[in-house]
Amino acid sequence: MAGFIDKFQRYCGSKTLSALIIANIAVFLASWAAVLAGNAMGETGNFTMQWLCVPASPSLFLHRIWTAATYMVTHYDFLHLLFNMLWLFWFGRMLLTTLSERHLLWLYVGGGLFGALLYILSIATWPEGSATATYLCGASASVLSIMAAAAIRTPDLRVGLFLIGEVKLKWVAIGCIILTFVGVGGGNSGGQAAHIGGVIFGASFALATKMGFDPAKKLNISNAEITRKPRNAKPRMNVSRDGNAVAKAAAGRLADSDRLDQLLDKIRMSGYPSLTASERNELNALSQRLMKDNH
């Protein structure tokens, strides 16, 4: 099993993306195994939905608050799961060309939570329009969040489509969003509200990163910790003269690696054109030097 997971991670090109897909598949299989066992003992219908999905009742939701998290990895049938996972895989990989795995996770969870919030608000403020709703389930809001963010980050990225040819990512994303709202994964106004929530969160998140603000930025170490142990401080080593030479070489590679990370972060945040000519030359030199040291 571990070998399969490792291969799947390499195929996805991301531990976070592969973990999200595996989590969705695992919940689907566990849910239907429970349903089959329950049906054999006299239970009727898919009774797991009421415990894993957001109910179409604000008062009941307050007693099942955990469903705001579990619904985004729960699907009611195989086709529902298949479409969401295919879109998650495609647009997740495109997003990771400019943002990190941490951003991908933020977009998935944030889009799902904001979608659940708008779903509950739509039920509470317009119950007549959501009379057909029973519960909210599926990763659609989370996937639409990632889809919108990828389209805003790299709108002109060309994607090859079967029988169509190359199309810019922004048009592919718009087409997928329209398909979602007209029927694929839709169904009632409450569900559409959740989809809107996912698009709004993803678009807002991506626009924030393009303006230089990173909502998913890790907390910095406290000033006291920085003063006590500077980031680039060389460790004290009791080594021979030959050992000192090795330590200096290692420190130089560490400094090069840190600078390379800084330049790559700038590319993720603002794109490659944001680099100055000197920074581009520095990026090429650092890449070649580190590759040479690793061989």
PDB file of C-alpha atoms in Angstrom:
ATOM      1  CA  MET A   1       0.000   0.000   0.000  1.00  0.00           C
ATOM      2  CA  ALA A   2       2.849   2.367   0.889  1.00  0.00           C
ATOM      3  CA  GLY A   3       4.462   1.683  -2.480  1.00  0.00           C
ATOM      4  CA  PHE A   4       1.243   2.568  -4.306  1.00  0.00           C
ATOM      5  CA  ILE A   5       0.911   5.834  -2.359  1.00  0.00           C
ATOM      6  CA  ASP A   6       4.515   6.772  -3.198  1.00  0.00           C
ATOM      7  CA  LYS A   7       3.919   6.103  -6.905  1.00  0.00           C
ATOM      8  CA  PHE A   8       0.682   8.090  -6.839  1.00  0.00           C
ATOM      9  CA  GLN A   9       2.440  11.022  -5.144  1.00  0.00           C
ATOM     10  CA  ARG A  10       5.074  11.053  -7.864  1.00  0.00           C
ATOM     11  CA  TYR A  11       2.380  10.867 -10.554  1.00  0.00           C
ATOM     12  CA  CYS A  12       0.527  13.835  -9.017  1.00  0.00           C
ATOM     13  CA  GLY A  13       3.781  15.715  -8.478  1.00  0.00           C
ATOM     14  CA  SER A  14       2.552  16.815  -5.057  1.00  0.00           C
ATOM     15  CA  LYS A  15       2.080  15.174  -1.673  1.00  0.00           C
ATOM     16  CA  THR A  16      -0.762  17.544  -0.801  1.00  0.00           C
ATOM     17  CA  LEU A  17      -2.634  16.998  -4.058  1.00  0.00           C
ATOM     18  CA  SER A  18      -2.292  13.219  -3.844  1.00  0.00           C
ATOM     19  CA  ALA A  19      -3.375  13.252  -0.170  1.00  0.00           C
ATOM     20  CA  LEU A  20      -6.529  15.222  -1.003  1.00  0.00           C
ATOM     21  CA  ILE A  21      -7.485  12.834  -3.811  1.00  0.00           C
ATOM     22  CA  ILE A  22      -6.790   9.756  -1.673  1.00  0.00           C
ATOM     23  CA  ALA A  23      -8.819  11.227   1.208  1.00  0.00           C
ATOM     24  CA  ASN A  24     -11.831  11.734  -1.072  1.00  0.00           C
ATOM     25  CA  ILE A  25     -11.590   8.202  -2.470  1.00  0.00           C
ATOM     26  CA  ALA A  26     -11.110   6.666   0.983  1.00  0.00           C
ATOM     27  CA  VAL A  27     -14.164   8.440   2.435  1.00  0.00           C
ATOM     28  CA  PHE A  28     -16.248   7.374  -0.582  1.00  0.00           C
ATOM     29  CA  LEU A  29     -15.249   3.721  -0.218  1.00  0.00           C
ATOM     30  CA  ALA A  30     -15.719   3.728   3.571  1.00  0.00           C
ATOM     31  CA  SER A  31     -19.106   5.426   3.253  1.00  0.00           C
ATOM     32  CA  TRP A  32     -20.447   2.939   0.736  1.00  0.00           C
ATOM     33  CA  ALA A  33     -19.046  -0.007   2.699  1.00  0.00           C
ATOM     34  CA  ALA A  34     -20.976   1.283   5.714  1.00  0.00           C
ATOM     35  CA  VAL A  35     -24.116   1.708   3.597  1.00  0.00           C
ATOM     36  CA  LEU A  36     -23.915  -1.851   2.258  1.00  0.00           C
ATOM     37  CA  ALA A  37     -23.398  -3.223   5.757  1.00  0.00           C
ATOM     38  CA  GLY A  38     -26.262  -1.104   7.094  1.00  0.00           C
ATOM     39  CA  ASN A  39     -28.620  -2.149   4.307  1.00  0.00           C
ATOM     40  CA  ALA A  40     -27.877  -5.791   5.102  1.00  0.00           C
ATOM     41  CA  MET A  41     -28.956  -5.121   8.698  1.00  0.00           C
ATOM     42  CA  GLY A  42     -32.166  -3.319   7.748  1.00  0.00           C
ATOM     43  CA  GLU A  43     -31.082   0.298   7.308  1.00  0.00           C
ATOM     44  CA  THR A  44     -32.444   2.062   4.225  1.00  0.00           C
ATOM     45  CA  GLY A  45     -30.801   4.564   1.894  1.00  0.00           C
ATOM     46  CA  ASN A  46     -27.412   6.215   2.238  1.00  0.00           C
ATOM     47  CA  PHE A  47     -27.671   7.035   5.940  1.00  0.00           C
ATOM     48  CA  THR A  48     -24.019   8.185   6.097  1.00  0.00           C
ATOM     49  CA  MET A  49     -24.902  11.419   4.276  1.00  0.00           C
ATOM     50  CA  GLN A  50     -26.742  12.853   7.267  1.00  0.00           C
ATOM     51  CA  TRP A  51     -23.610  12.527   9.410  1.00  0.00           C
ATOM     52  CA  LEU A  52     -20.994  13.604   6.861  1.00  0.00           C
ATOM     53  CA  CYS A  53     -22.780  16.292   4.805  1.00  0.00           C
ATOM     54  CA  VAL A  54     -23.995  19.797   5.677  1.00  0.00           C
ATOM     55  CA  PRO A  55     -27.752  19.567   6.422  1.00  0.00           C
ATOM     56  CA  ALA A  56     -30.251  21.935   4.759  1.00  0.00           C
ATOM     57  CA  SER A  57     -31.271  23.255   8.168  1.00  0.00           C
ATOM     58  CA  PRO A  58     -29.314  25.963  10.000  1.00  0.00           C
ATOM     59  CA  SER A  59     -30.527  24.725  13.399  1.00  0.00           C
ATOM     60  CA  LEU A  60     -29.535  21.127  12.648  1.00  0.00           C
ATOM     61  CA  PHE A  61     -26.191  22.318  11.276  1.00  0.00           C
ATOM     62  CA  LEU A  62     -25.384  23.884  14.653  1.00  0.00           C
ATOM     63  CA  HIS A  63     -25.647  20.399  16.157  1.00  0.00           C
ATOM     64  CA  ARG A  64     -23.484  18.888  13.388  1.00  0.00           C
ATOM     65  CA  ILE A  65     -20.890  21.609  12.958  1.00  0.00           C
ATOM     66  CA  TRP A  66     -18.234  19.055  11.948  1.00  0.00           C
ATOM     67  CA  THR A  67     -20.032  18.534   8.628  1.00  0.00           C
ATOM     68  CA  ALA A  68     -18.555  21.846   7.404  1.00  0.00           C
ATOM     69  CA  ALA A  69     -15.265  19.930   7.130  1.00  0.00           C
ATOM     70  CA  THR A  70     -16.403  16.392   6.305  1.00  0.00           C
ATOM     71  CA  TYR A  71     -18.748  17.357   3.473  1.00  0.00           C
ATOM     72  CA  MET A  72     -15.887  18.525   1.244  1.00  0.00           C
ATOM     73  CA  VAL A  73     -14.471  14.975   1.019  1.00  0.00           C
ATOM     74  CA  THR A  74     -17.863  13.196   0.748  1.00  0.00           C
ATOM     75  CA  HIS A  75     -19.581  12.288  -2.552  1.00  0.00           C
ATOM     76  CA  TYR A  76     -22.978  10.744  -3.185  1.00  0.00           C
ATOM     77  CA  ASP A  77     -22.046   8.598  -6.221  1.00  0.00           C
ATOM     78  CA  PHE A  78     -19.100   7.534  -8.362  1.00  0.00           C
ATOM     79  CA  LEU A  79     -19.603  10.072 -11.172  1.00  0.00           C
ATOM     80  CA  HIS A  80     -19.805  12.888  -8.638  1.00  0.00           C
ATOM     81  CA  LEU A  81     -16.460  11.736  -7.218  1.00  0.00           C
ATOM     82  CA  LEU A  82     -14.893  11.158 -10.640  1.00  0.00           C
ATOM     83  CA  PHE A  83     -15.597  14.617 -12.078  1.00  0.00           C
ATOM     84  CA  ASN A  84     -14.438  16.420  -8.942  1.00  0.00           C
ATOM     85  CA  MET A  85     -11.221  14.393  -8.658  1.00  0.00           C
ATOM     86  CA  LEU A  86     -10.342  14.858 -12.336  1.00  0.00           C
ATOM     87  CA  TRP A  87     -10.791  18.622 -12.029  1.00  0.00           C
ATOM     88  CA  LEU A  88      -8.888  18.661  -8.739  1.00  0.00           C
ATOM     89  CA  PHE A  89      -5.979  16.810 -10.356  1.00  0.00           C
ATOM     90  CA  TRP A  90      -5.816  18.978 -13.515  1.00  0.00           C
ATOM     91  CA  PHE A  91      -6.278  22.384 -11.944  1.00  0.00           C
ATOM     92  CA  GLY A  92      -4.282  21.483  -8.833  1.00  0.00           C
ATOM     93  CA  ARG A  93      -1.223  20.697 -10.974  1.00  0.00           C
ATOM     94  CA  MET A  94      -1.666  23.961 -12.902  1.00  0.00           C
ATOM     95  CA  LEU A  95      -1.933  25.933  -9.665  1.00  0.00           C
ATOM     96  CA  LEU A  96       1.286  24.390  -8.349  1.00  0.00           C
ATOM     97  CA  THR A  97       3.247  25.908 -11.235  1.00  0.00           C
ATOM     98  CA  THR A  98       3.026  29.281  -9.482  1.00  0.00           C
ATOM     99  CA  LEU A  99       2.006  28.560  -5.878  1.00  0.00           C
ATOM    100  CA  SER A 100       3.073  26.105  -3.195  1.00  0.00           C
ATOM    101  CA  GLU A 101       1.423  23.001  -1.746  1.00  0.00           C
ATOM    102  CA  ARG A 102       0.524  25.059   1.314  1.00  0.00           C
ATOM    103  CA  HIS A 103      -1.472  27.419  -0.902  1.00  0.00           C
ATOM    104  CA  LEU A 104      -3.218  24.450  -2.530  1.00  0.00           C
ATOM    105  CA  LEU A 105      -4.370  23.180   0.874  1.00  0.00           C
ATOM    106  CA  TRP A 106      -5.540  26.642   1.936  1.00  0.00           C
ATOM    107  CA  LEU A 107      -7.582  27.002  -1.233  1.00  0.00           C
ATOM    108  CA  TYR A 108      -9.168  23.564  -0.861  1.00  0.00           C
ATOM    109  CA  VAL A 109     -10.133  23.970   2.792  1.00  0.00           C
ATOM    110  CA  GLY A 110     -10.940  27.693   2.587  1.00  0.00           C
ATOM    111  CA  GLY A 111     -13.076  27.300  -0.533  1.00  0.00           C
ATOM    112  CA  GLY A 112     -14.950  24.423   1.071  1.00  0.00           C
ATOM    113  CA  LEU A 113     -15.618  26.279   4.327  1.00  0.00           C
ATOM    114  CA  PHE A 114     -16.712  29.467   2.561  1.00  0.00           C
ATOM    115  CA  GLY A 115     -18.958  27.393   0.314  1.00  0.00           C
ATOM    116  CA  ALA A 116     -20.588  25.772   3.358  1.00  0.00           C
ATOM    117  CA  LEU A 117     -21.088  29.200   4.937  1.00  0.00           C
ATOM    118  CA  LEU A 118     -22.887  30.588   1.874  1.00  0.00           C
ATOM    119  CA  TYR A 119     -24.958  27.402   1.636  1.00  0.00           C
ATOM    120  CA  ILE A 120     -26.233  27.802   5.212  1.00  0.00           C
ATOM    121  CA  LEU A 121     -26.836  31.527   4.718  1.00  0.00           C
ATOM    122  CA  SER A 122     -28.809  30.880   1.520  1.00  0.00           C
ATOM    123  CA  ILE A 123     -30.984  28.294   3.305  1.00  0.00           C
ATOM    124  CA  ALA A 124     -31.555  30.644   6.239  1.00  0.00           C
ATOM    125  CA  THR A 125     -32.400  33.730   4.156  1.00  0.00           C
ATOM    126  CA  TRP A 126     -34.287  32.091   1.271  1.00  0.00           C
ATOM    127  CA  PRO A 127     -35.749  28.751   2.407  1.00  0.00           C
ATOM    128  CA  GLU A 128     -38.377  28.731  -0.375  1.00  0.00           C
ATOM    129  CA  GLY A 129     -35.716  28.805  -3.082  1.00  0.00           C
ATOM    130  CA  SER A 130     -33.906  25.889  -1.446  1.00  0.00           C
ATOM    131  CA  ALA A 131     -36.968  23.738  -0.771  1.00  0.00           C
ATOM    132  CA  THR A 132     -35.505  20.872  -2.815  1.00  0.00           C
ATOM    133  CA  ALA A 133     -32.241  20.830  -0.852  1.00  0.00           C
ATOM    134  CA  THR A 134     -31.543  18.011   1.584  1.00  0.00           C
ATOM    135  CA  TYR A 135     -27.827  18.324   2.268  1.00  0.00           C
ATOM    136  CA  LEU A 136     -24.601  19.668   0.773  1.00  0.00           C
ATOM    137  CA  CYS A 137     -21.843  17.224  -0.125  1.00  0.00           C
ATOM    138  CA  GLY A 138     -18.902  16.998  -2.480  1.00  0.00           C
ATOM    139  CA  ALA A 139     -15.625  18.781  -3.195  1.00  0.00           C
ATOM    140  CA  SER A 140     -17.142  21.101  -5.820  1.00  0.00           C
ATOM    141  CA  ALA A 141     -16.710  24.322  -3.811  1.00  0.00           C
ATOM    142  CA  SER A 142     -13.103  23.402  -2.956  1.00  0.00           C
ATOM    143  CA  VAL A 143     -12.301  22.430  -6.550  1.00  0.00           C
ATOM    144  CA  LEU A 144     -13.888  25.616  -7.921  1.00  0.00           C
ATOM    145  CA  SER A 145     -11.755  27.597  -5.478  1.00  0.00           C
ATOM    146  CA  ILE A 146      -8.583  25.999  -6.877  1.00  0.00           C
ATOM    147  CA  MET A 147      -9.871  26.361 -10.431  1.00  0.00           C
ATOM    148  CA  ALA A 148     -10.553  30.087 -10.042  1.00  0.00           C
ATOM    149  CA  ALA A 149      -7.175  30.690  -8.379  1.00  0.00           C
ATOM    150  CA  ALA A 150      -5.268  28.824 -11.107  1.00  0.00           C
ATOM    151  CA  ALA A 151      -7.063  30.785 -13.841  1.00  0.00           C
ATOM    152  CA  ILE A 152      -6.234  34.118 -12.183  1.00  0.00           C
ATOM    153  CA  ARG A 153      -2.626  33.208 -11.455  1.00  0.00           C
ATOM    154  CA  THR A 154      -1.868  31.960 -15.002  1.00  0.00           C
ATOM    155  CA  PRO A 155      -4.752  33.095 -17.251  1.00  0.00           C
ATOM    156  CA  ASP A 156      -2.783  32.757 -20.498  1.00  0.00           C
ATOM    157  CA  LEU A 157      -1.372  29.288 -19.806  1.00  0.00           C
ATOM    158  CA  ARG A 158      -2.247  27.149 -22.838  1.00  0.00           C
ATOM    159  CA  VAL A 159      -4.000  23.837 -22.218  1.00  0.00           C
ATOM    160  CA  GLY A 160      -4.381  21.153 -24.885  1.00  0.00           C
ATOM    161  CA  LEU A 161      -7.968  19.897 -25.216  1.00  0.00           C
ATOM    162  CA  PHE A 162      -9.023  16.810 -27.158  1.00  0.00           C
ATOM    163  CA  LEU A 163     -10.567  17.673 -30.564  1.00  0.00           C
ATOM    164  CA  ILE A 164     -10.205  21.401 -29.816  1.00  0.00           C
ATOM    165  CA  GLY A 165      -6.498  22.109 -29.538  1.00  0.00           C
ATOM    166  CA  GLU A 166      -4.768  24.621 -27.310  1.00  0.00           C
ATOM    167  CA  VAL A 167      -6.975  26.941 -25.263  1.00  0.00           C
ATOM    168  CA  LYS A 168      -5.995  29.522 -22.670  1.00  0.00           C
ATOM    169  CA  LEU A 169      -6.564  28.391 -19.089  1.00  0.00           C
ATOM    170  CA  LYS A 170      -8.910  31.273 -18.288  1.00  0.00           C
ATOM    171  CA  TRP A 171     -11.394  30.089 -20.949  1.00  0.00           C
ATOM    172  CA  VAL A 172     -11.136  26.465 -19.795  1.00  0.00           C
ATOM    173  CA  ALA A 173     -11.847  27.506 -16.206  1.00  0.00           C
ATOM    174  CA  ILE A 174     -14.786  29.689 -17.222  1.00  0.00           C
ATOM    175  CA  GLY A 175     -16.230  26.823 -19.251  1.00  0.00           C
ATOM    176  CA  CYS A 176     -15.880  24.364 -16.356  1.00  0.00           C
ATOM    177  CA  ILE A 177     -17.473  26.821 -13.926  1.00  0.00           C
ATOM    178  CA  ILE A 178     -20.418  27.338 -16.291  1.00  0.00           C
ATOM    179  CA  LEU A 179     -20.849  23.556 -16.633  1.00  0.00           C
ATOM    180  CA  THR A 180     -20.914  23.261 -12.861  1.00  0.00           C
ATOM    181  CA  PHE A 181     -23.601  25.895 -12.477  1.00  0.00           C
ATOM    182  CA  VAL A 182     -25.856  24.562 -15.244  1.00  0.00           C
ATOM    183  CA  GLY A 183     -25.938  20.994 -14.030  1.00  0.00           C
ATOM    184  CA  VAL A 184     -22.694  19.172 -13.294  1.00  0.00           C
ATOM    185  CA  GLY A 185     -22.700  18.999  -9.503  1.00  0.00           C
ATOM    186  CA  GLY A 186     -25.511  21.537  -9.224  1.00  0.00           C
ATOM    187  CA  GLY A 187     -29.162  20.925  -8.446  1.00  0.00           C
ATOM    188  CA  ASN A 188     -30.543  23.608  -6.102  1.00  0.00           C
ATOM    189  CA  SER A 189     -29.952  27.214  -5.157  1.00  0.00           C
ATOM    190  CA  GLY A 190     -28.248  26.215  -1.907  1.00  0.00           C
ATOM    191  CA  GLY A 191     -25.725  24.109  -3.799  1.00  0.00           C
ATOM    192  CA  GLN A 192     -25.159  26.927  -6.285  1.00  0.00           C
ATOM    193  CA  ALA A 193     -24.500  29.278  -3.370  1.00  0.00           C
ATOM    194  CA  ALA A 194     -21.757  26.916  -2.187  1.00  0.00           C
ATOM    195  CA  HIS A 195     -20.234  26.913  -5.679  1.00  0.00           C
ATOM    196  CA  ILE A 196     -20.265  30.709  -5.719  1.00  0.00           C
ATOM    197  CA  GLY A 197     -18.542  30.683  -2.332  1.00  0.00           C
ATOM    198  CA  GLY A 198     -15.752  28.501  -3.679  1.00  0.00           C
ATOM    199  CA  VAL A 199     -15.211  30.741  -6.723  1.00  0.00           C
ATOM    200  CA  ILE A 200     -15.206  33.909  -4.599  1.00  0.00           C
ATOM    201  CA  PHE A 201     -12.696  32.500  -2.108  1.00  0.00           C
ATOM    202  CA  GLY A 202     -10.342  31.196  -4.803  1.00  0.00           C
ATOM    203  CA  ALA A 203     -10.473  34.396  -6.851  1.00  0.00           C
ATOM    204  CA  SER A 204      -9.919  36.591  -3.769  1.00  0.00           C
ATOM    205  CA  PHE A 205      -7.025  34.420  -2.585  1.00  0.00           C
ATOM    206  CA  ALA A 206      -5.293  34.508  -5.985  1.00  0.00           C
ATOM    207  CA  LEU A 207      -5.763  38.268  -6.383  1.00  0.00           C
ATOM    208  CA  ALA A 208      -4.279  38.800  -2.921  1.00  0.00           C
ATOM    209  CA  THR A 209      -1.141  36.822  -3.835  1.00  0.00           C
ATOM    210  CA  LYS A 210      -0.759  38.750  -7.098  1.00  0.00           C
ATOM    211  CA  MET A 211      -0.837  42.009  -5.114  1.00  0.00           C
ATOM    212  CA  GLY A 212       1.944  40.757  -2.844  1.00  0.00           C
ATOM    213  CA  PHE A 213      -0.120  39.603   0.150  1.00  0.00           C
ATOM    214  CA  ASP A 214       0.194  35.919   1.009  1.00  0.00           C
ATOM    215  CA  PRO A 215      -2.755  34.701   3.152  1.00  0.00           C
ATOM    216  CA  ALA A 216      -1.057  31.335   3.666  1.00  0.00           C
ATOM    217  CA  LYS A 217       2.316  32.709   4.762  1.00  0.00           C
ATOM    218  CA  LYS A 218       3.830  30.850   7.671  1.00  0.00           C
ATOM    219  CA  LEU A 219       4.238  32.683  10.968  1.00  0.00           C
ATOM    220  CA  ASN A 220       7.711  34.123  11.456  1.00  0.00           C
ATOM    221  CA  ILE A 221       9.896  33.138  14.367  1.00  0.00           C
ATOM    222  CA  SER A 222       9.774  35.571  17.291  1.00  0.00           C
ATOM    223  CA  ASN A 223      12.339  38.377  17.454  1.00  0.00           C
ATOM    224  CA  ALA A 224      13.849  36.836  20.569  1.00  0.00           C
ATOM    225  CA  GLU A 225      14.368  33.530  18.768  1.00  0.00           C
ATOM    226  CA  ILE A 226      15.926  35.289  15.764  1.00  0.00           C
ATOM    227  CA  THR A 227      18.296  37.206  18.045  1.00  0.00           C
ATOM    228  CA  ARG A 228      19.263  34.065  19.923  1.00  0.00           C
ATOM    229  CA  LYS A 229      19.853  31.961  16.823  1.00  0.00           C
ATOM    230  CA  PRO A 230      20.303  33.867  13.528  1.00  0.00           C
ATOM    231  CA  ARG A 231      19.063  32.047  10.448  1.00  0.00           C
ATOM    232  CA  ASN A 232      22.379  32.077   8.638  1.00  0.00           C
ATOM    233  CA  ALA A 233      24.612  31.595  11.670  1.00  0.00           C
ATOM    234  CA  LYS A 234      27.302  29.007  11.076  1.00  0.00           C
ATOM    235  CA  PRO A 235      27.229  26.125  13.596  1.00  0.00           C
ATOM    236  CA  ARG A 236      30.216  25.759  15.887  1.00  0.00           C
ATOM    237  CA  MET A 237      32.144  22.673  14.957  1.00  0.00           C
ATOM    238  CA  ASN A 238      35.168  21.106  16.591  1.00  0.00           C
ATOM    239  CA  VAL A 239      36.791  19.729  13.485  1.00  0.00           C
ATOM    240  CA  SER A 240      40.208  19.434  11.914  1.00  0.00           C
ATOM    241  CA  ARG A 241      41.579  21.776   9.234  1.00  0.00           C
ATOM    242  CA  ASP A 242      40.125  19.510   6.523  1.00  0.00           C
ATOM    243  CA  GLY A 243      36.828  19.499   8.412  1.00  0.00           C
ATOM    244  CA  ASN A 244      36.809  23.307   8.414  1.00  0.00           C
ATOM    245  CA  ALA A 245      37.069  23.321   4.630  1.00  0.00           C
ATOM    246  CA  VAL A 246      34.122  20.939   4.375  1.00  0.00           C
ATOM    247  CA  ALA A 247      32.105  23.089   6.795  1.00  0.00           C
ATOM    248  CA  LYS A 248      32.792  26.227   4.765  1.00  0.00           C
ATOM    249  CA  ALA A 249      31.733  24.512   1.564  1.00  0.00           C
ATOM    250  CA  ALA A 250      28.533  23.285   3.216  1.00  0.00           C
ATOM    251  CA  ALA A 251      27.777  26.786   4.536  1.00  0.00           C
ATOM    252  CA  GLY A 252      28.271  28.206   1.046  1.00  0.00           C
ATOM    253  CA  ARG A 253      25.846  25.690  -0.453  1.00  0.00           C
ATOM    254  CA  LEU A 254      23.335  26.506   2.291  1.00  0.00           C
ATOM    255  CA  ALA A 255      23.547  30.251   1.505  1.00  0.00           C
ATOM    256  CA  ASP A 256      23.103  29.518  -2.214  1.00  0.00           C
ATOM    257  CA  SER A 257      20.084  27.340  -1.463  1.00  0.00           C
ATOM    258  CA  ASP A 258      18.494  30.049   0.709  1.00  0.00           C
ATOM    259  CA  ARG A 259      18.969  32.672  -2.002  1.00  0.00           C
ATOM    260  CA  LEU A 260      17.530  30.310  -4.631  1.00  0.00           C
ATOM    261  CA  ASP A 261      14.464  29.776  -2.427  1.00  0.00           C
ATOM    262  CA  GLN A 262      14.008  33.560  -2.183  1.00  0.00           C
ATOM    263  CA  LEU A 263      14.070  33.965  -5.952  1.00  0.00           C
ATOM    264  CA  LEU A 264      11.676  31.038  -6.476  1.00  0.00           C
ATOM    265  CA  ASP A 265       9.274  32.495  -3.896  1.00  0.00           C
ATOM    266  CA  LYS A 266       9.293  35.766  -5.824  1.00  0.00           C
ATOM    267  CA  ILE A 267       8.451  33.875  -9.029  1.00  0.00           C
ATOM    268  CA  ARG A 268       5.587  32.055  -7.304  1.00  0.00           C
ATOM    269  CA  MET A 269       4.156  35.287  -5.953  1.00  0.00           C
ATOM    270  CA  SER A 270       4.600  37.611  -8.933  1.00  0.00           C
ATOM    271  CA  GLY A 271       5.666  35.492 -11.891  1.00  0.00           C
ATOM    272  CA  TYR A 272       8.998  35.143 -13.724  1.00  0.00           C
ATOM    273  CA  PRO A 273       8.724  38.575 -15.454  1.00  0.00           C
ATOM    274  CA  SER A 274       8.941  40.243 -12.013  1.00  0.00           C
ATOM    275  CA  LEU A 275      12.643  39.278 -11.776  1.00  0.00           C
ATOM    276  CA  THR A 276      15.160  41.913 -12.756  1.00  0.00           C
ATOM    277  CA  ALA A 277      17.844  41.109 -15.310  1.00  0.00           C
ATOM    278  CA  SER A 278      20.446  40.667 -12.556  1.00  0.00           C
ATOM    279  CA  GLU A 279      18.113  38.387 -10.592  1.00  0.00           C
ATOM    280  CA  ARG A 280      17.546  36.213 -13.680  1.00  0.00           C
ATOM    281  CA  ASN A 281      21.307  35.888 -14.178  1.00  0.00           C
ATOM    282  CA  GLU A 282      21.707  35.110 -10.484  1.00  0.00           C
ATOM    283  CA  LEU A 283      18.958  32.456 -10.692  1.00  0.00           C
ATOM    284  CA  ASN A 284      20.705  30.719 -13.600  1.00  0.00           C
ATOM    285  CA  ALA A 285      24.079  30.846 -11.872  1.00  0.00           C
ATOM    286  CA  LEU A 286      22.728  29.490  -8.585  1.00  0.00           C
ATOM    287  CA  SER A 287      20.877  26.666 -10.345  1.00  0.00           C
ATOM    288  CA  GLN A 288      23.979  25.604 -12.260  1.00  0.00           C
ATOM    289  CA  ARG A 289      26.206  25.825  -9.192  1.00  0.00           C
ATOM    290  CA  LEU A 290      23.890  23.761  -7.011  1.00  0.00           C
ATOM    291  CA  MET A 291      23.422  21.157  -9.765  1.00  0.00           C
ATOM    292  CA  LYS A 292      27.202  20.905 -10.139  1.00  0.00           C
ATOM    293  CA  ASP A 293      27.662  20.462  -6.369  1.00  0.00           C
ATOM    294  CA  ASN A 294      25.079  17.682  -6.283  1.00  0.00           C
ATOM    295  CA  HIS A 295      26.881  15.630  -8.975  1.00  0.00           C
TER     296      HIS A 295
END
